[in-house]
XYZ file of C-alpha atoms in Angstrom:
317
model
C -24.398 20.381 29.489
C -23.444 24.041 29.416
C -22.066 24.066 32.972
C -19.638 21.229 32.227
C -17.316 23.797 30.797
C -13.574 24.285 30.935
C -12.843 25.744 34.359
C -9.318 24.556 35.108
C -6.140 24.842 33.090
C -5.661 21.841 30.807
C -2.699 20.746 32.959
C -4.824 20.677 36.152
C -7.606 18.859 34.332
C -5.143 16.270 33.018
C -3.940 15.637 36.595
C -7.541 15.266 37.757
C -8.402 12.891 34.882
C -5.337 10.812 35.646
C -6.007 10.867 39.402
C -9.549 9.570 38.956
C -8.597 7.003 36.292
C -8.982 3.940 38.554
C -12.335 5.117 39.915
C -13.643 5.891 36.448
C -12.476 2.594 34.912
C -13.974 0.549 37.747
C -17.253 2.511 37.699
C -17.723 2.252 33.958
C -16.924 -1.437 33.718
C -19.647 -2.025 36.369
C -22.053 0.370 34.664
C -21.553 -1.309 31.277
C -22.479 -4.671 32.795
C -25.488 -3.092 34.533
C -27.034 -1.918 31.257
C -25.839 -4.749 29.004
C -28.562 -5.786 26.581
C -30.931 -3.062 27.759
C -32.194 -0.252 25.567
C -34.221 1.598 28.188
C -33.931 2.381 31.886
C -36.249 -0.074 33.656
C -36.450 -1.478 37.194
C -33.735 -4.036 36.523
C -31.347 -1.355 35.241
C -32.097 0.789 38.317
C -31.449 -2.185 40.643
C -28.164 -2.854 38.880
C -27.259 0.843 38.997
C -27.929 0.880 42.740
C -25.458 -1.973 43.147
C -22.878 -0.158 40.991
C -23.102 3.050 43.061
C -22.938 1.261 46.420
C -19.943 -0.823 45.307
C -18.265 2.387 44.079
C -18.335 3.700 47.674
C -20.971 6.350 47.037
C -22.726 5.043 50.174
C -26.172 3.479 50.599
C -28.140 6.601 51.577
C -26.680 8.777 48.830
C -27.186 5.967 46.295
C -30.870 5.707 47.228
C -31.199 9.474 46.795
C -29.651 9.300 43.293
C -31.840 6.318 42.308
C -34.967 8.143 43.509
C -34.122 11.141 41.358
C -33.510 8.961 38.317
C -36.794 7.077 38.950
C -38.590 10.418 38.926
C -37.060 11.278 35.579
C -37.921 7.832 34.204
C -41.559 8.231 35.285
C -41.688 11.576 33.459
C -40.194 10.065 30.306
C -41.318 6.453 29.899
C -38.811 5.699 27.127
C -35.614 6.926 28.727
C -32.772 5.146 26.956
C -29.778 3.606 28.694
C -27.526 5.705 26.430
C -28.837 8.771 28.301
C -27.968 7.305 31.693
C -24.450 8.819 31.800
C -25.787 12.306 31.139
C -28.502 11.938 33.789
C -26.066 10.566 36.361
C -23.698 13.500 35.738
C -26.523 15.973 36.244
C -27.900 14.327 39.383
C -24.482 13.929 41.044
C -23.541 17.559 40.287
C -26.961 18.593 41.620
C -26.404 16.623 44.814
C -23.005 18.251 45.356
C -24.586 21.688 44.791
C -26.855 21.122 47.781
C -23.860 21.164 50.147
C -22.227 24.040 48.226
C -19.428 21.592 47.343
C -17.154 22.448 44.481
C -18.133 26.064 43.938
C -14.533 27.341 43.680
C -11.821 26.993 41.069
C -8.906 28.821 42.770
C -7.153 28.828 46.155
C -8.823 31.822 47.785
C -9.759 32.963 51.300
C -12.647 35.147 52.543
C -11.873 38.827 51.936
C -13.247 39.979 55.304
C -11.173 37.642 57.512
C -7.576 38.604 58.250
C -5.924 36.490 59.283
C -8.213 33.700 58.062
C -7.767 30.813 60.514
C -8.051 27.242 59.263
C -7.900 24.465 61.867
C -7.099 21.065 60.352
C -8.280 17.781 61.902
C -8.041 14.122 60.883
C -6.567 10.823 62.035
C -2.872 10.048 61.610
C -1.975 8.551 58.255
C -4.656 10.228 56.111
C -2.225 12.786 54.688
C -3.135 15.606 57.088
C 0.327 17.158 57.494
C 1.071 16.755 53.778
C -2.244 18.435 52.941
C -1.310 21.361 55.218
C 2.075 21.652 53.486
C 0.473 21.610 50.035
C -2.156 24.158 51.113
C 0.629 26.418 52.426
C 2.389 26.072 49.068
C -0.756 26.884 47.050
C -1.773 29.876 49.185
C 1.803 31.193 49.237
C 1.969 30.806 45.450
C -1.346 32.725 45.149
C 0.299 35.670 46.953
C -1.050 35.157 50.480
C 1.132 35.503 53.568
C 0.898 32.143 55.368
C 1.759 31.114 58.954
C 1.661 27.473 60.115
C 1.063 26.197 63.654
C 2.259 22.763 64.838
C -0.433 22.010 67.454
C -0.200 18.238 66.908
C 2.211 18.005 69.851
C 1.341 14.352 70.452
C 3.816 13.154 67.800
C 7.326 14.545 67.327
C 7.172 13.319 63.729
C 4.214 15.636 63.004
C 6.178 18.685 64.202
C 9.288 17.650 62.235
C 7.277 16.917 59.091
C 5.534 20.299 59.269
C 8.932 22.012 59.730
C 10.183 20.331 56.534
C 7.111 21.623 54.660
C 7.478 25.131 56.136
C 11.130 25.247 55.012
C 10.254 23.872 51.595
C 7.459 26.390 51.009
C 9.270 29.286 52.721
C 6.657 30.123 55.365
C 7.051 30.553 59.155
C 6.115 27.716 61.515
C 5.206 28.273 65.169
C 6.026 25.220 67.292
C 6.931 24.024 70.781
C 8.334 20.785 72.180
C 6.563 17.459 71.763
C 4.060 17.040 74.610
C 3.410 20.791 74.910
C -0.125 22.084 75.335
C -1.686 22.235 71.822
C -3.832 25.229 72.833
C -0.692 27.121 73.846
C 0.827 26.476 70.392
C -2.376 27.664 68.703
C -2.383 30.827 70.857
C 1.269 31.610 69.980
C 0.561 30.929 66.285
C -2.316 33.408 66.139
C -0.374 36.069 68.039
C 2.544 35.624 65.663
C 0.214 35.775 62.620
C -1.341 39.042 63.834
C 2.137 40.542 64.435
C 3.303 39.431 60.966
C 0.077 40.744 59.345
C -0.497 37.276 57.857
C -3.414 36.511 55.529
C -3.923 32.891 56.530
C -3.081 30.712 59.526
C -3.185 26.908 59.197
C -3.179 24.983 62.481
C -2.382 21.261 62.626
C -4.038 19.280 65.453
C -3.585 15.817 66.983
C -5.149 12.967 65.043
C -5.925 10.401 67.699
C -9.468 9.091 67.836
C -9.243 6.268 70.364
C -10.895 8.462 72.987
C -13.424 10.805 71.394
C -14.146 12.559 74.719
C -10.493 13.593 75.123
C -10.293 14.659 71.490
C -13.440 16.754 71.845
C -12.112 18.415 75.019
C -8.758 19.153 73.380
C -10.222 20.640 70.187
C -12.705 22.711 72.225
C -9.845 24.070 74.341
C -7.745 24.891 71.241
C -10.693 26.858 69.809
C -11.395 28.660 73.087
C -7.771 29.747 73.519
C -7.532 30.929 69.875
C -10.591 33.116 70.502
C -8.588 35.078 73.083
C -6.592 36.425 70.141
C -9.299 36.447 67.442
C -12.843 36.159 68.750
C -14.230 34.419 65.645
C -11.360 31.924 65.193
C -11.189 29.344 63.714
C -13.070 30.457 60.610
C -13.084 26.928 59.200
C -12.389 23.444 60.525
C -11.069 21.253 57.700
C -11.377 17.472 58.108
C -8.842 15.513 56.041
C -10.013 12.037 54.941
C -8.146 9.311 53.072
C -10.302 8.566 49.998
C -8.633 5.191 49.472
C -10.191 3.836 52.676
C -13.712 4.066 51.213
C -16.293 3.240 53.879
C -13.755 3.754 56.670
C -13.613 7.423 55.650
C -17.354 7.627 56.403
C -16.669 6.299 59.921
C -13.905 8.865 60.493
C -16.192 11.650 59.269
C -18.842 10.442 61.720
C -16.394 10.444 64.642
C -14.910 13.870 63.894
C -18.209 15.603 63.164
C -19.328 14.353 66.588
C -16.125 15.656 68.225
C -16.015 19.117 66.650
C -17.825 21.379 64.204
C -16.310 20.390 60.863
C -17.114 22.989 58.182
C -15.283 21.601 55.122
C -13.506 18.485 53.844
C -10.331 17.518 52.026
C -10.313 14.029 50.486
C -6.796 12.739 49.756
C -5.163 9.804 47.922
C -7.835 9.542 45.218
C -5.178 8.669 42.628
C -4.341 5.284 44.150
C -7.871 3.953 44.457
C -11.097 3.061 42.670
C -13.064 4.507 45.613
C -13.460 8.089 44.319
C -17.233 7.815 44.726
C -16.629 8.399 48.441
C -16.325 12.142 47.694
C -19.972 12.244 46.586
C -21.290 10.148 49.483
C -19.445 11.870 52.326
C -20.345 15.372 51.140
C -24.011 14.380 50.844
C -24.323 12.317 54.032
C -22.694 14.853 56.323
C -23.917 17.925 54.431
C -20.384 19.323 54.536
C -18.773 20.794 51.415
C -15.680 19.152 49.922
C -13.130 21.927 49.486
C -9.943 20.149 48.360
C -9.002 16.809 46.802
C -5.645 15.074 46.535
C -5.084 13.417 43.160
C -1.357 12.693 43.263
C 1.816 12.899 45.336
C 3.227 16.050 43.701
C 3.098 19.423 45.437
C 0.675 20.688 42.762
C -1.602 17.654 43.062
C -3.792 19.038 45.830
C -6.597 20.733 43.930
C -9.502 22.983 44.779
C -12.510 20.681 44.399
C -14.804 21.758 41.593
C -17.910 19.606 41.133
C -18.211 20.129 37.376
C -14.582 19.228 36.733
C -14.841 16.252 39.082
C -18.040 14.885 37.527
C -16.649 15.523 34.056
C -13.508 13.495 34.876
C -15.591 10.807 36.592
C -17.781 10.347 33.491
C -15.266 11.179 30.768
């Protein structure tokens, strides 16, 4: 298809291909079995395909949506061959991602009319939240933006220390207080500092505990309210970081966090160590939230801007 064109540098695309290798291999071995001995897409093929998509962590509801769309195409063309199935799947998955405005970008950019642009980052401990913030700081700094970080995950000393290591590594300022400090106070100081420094982007880390959703909701609401004393429209985005390797568990985390706060975009990490890459498609569709970034390796350059055409191309390569 014409829109499956070269959008990334070949090096970035290679990293993406490599990062999705396990997902792709697993998906295609299942798909090959699903169409074995069949020359056209019939009910049996569609049933098998449904099983393939669900077992690839695309999720039941999203799978049914994809199957419905393929059924519609089959009814329009009675002799649809199984050799065309890959092409149709690519088109339908890219189309589905388009509906949430997922994967529209190719570069690390921020809205031109927001300065500083405030990004609040949420997610449970262990999903790669602090590492994602560090890699985002690196990418935005590299793109020429002035970045300020805020360590508002005051629940864990390790989170503050880890963010300090990233700030030093990237060469950007970090605003922090002692462990146990009021997260809203840290966020307030961070925004004030960012305004004084004429920063382009502020990235605020927040606590990742989910055992009591009511407390989490109250804390995140307070952090937002206090930030708005400095910038009335802050935060401009709330980024939820999910561990792609947990598959269906990532759906549960998305459910909990979207109930606790207004999540506006997603980052899905650790896709390189798993065959569960289909989770990107399902979560974006089910929660109608765009995927903005994906992690496809441990290197500092391996956090990528999510682009649906590149992703689907790597998935079906």
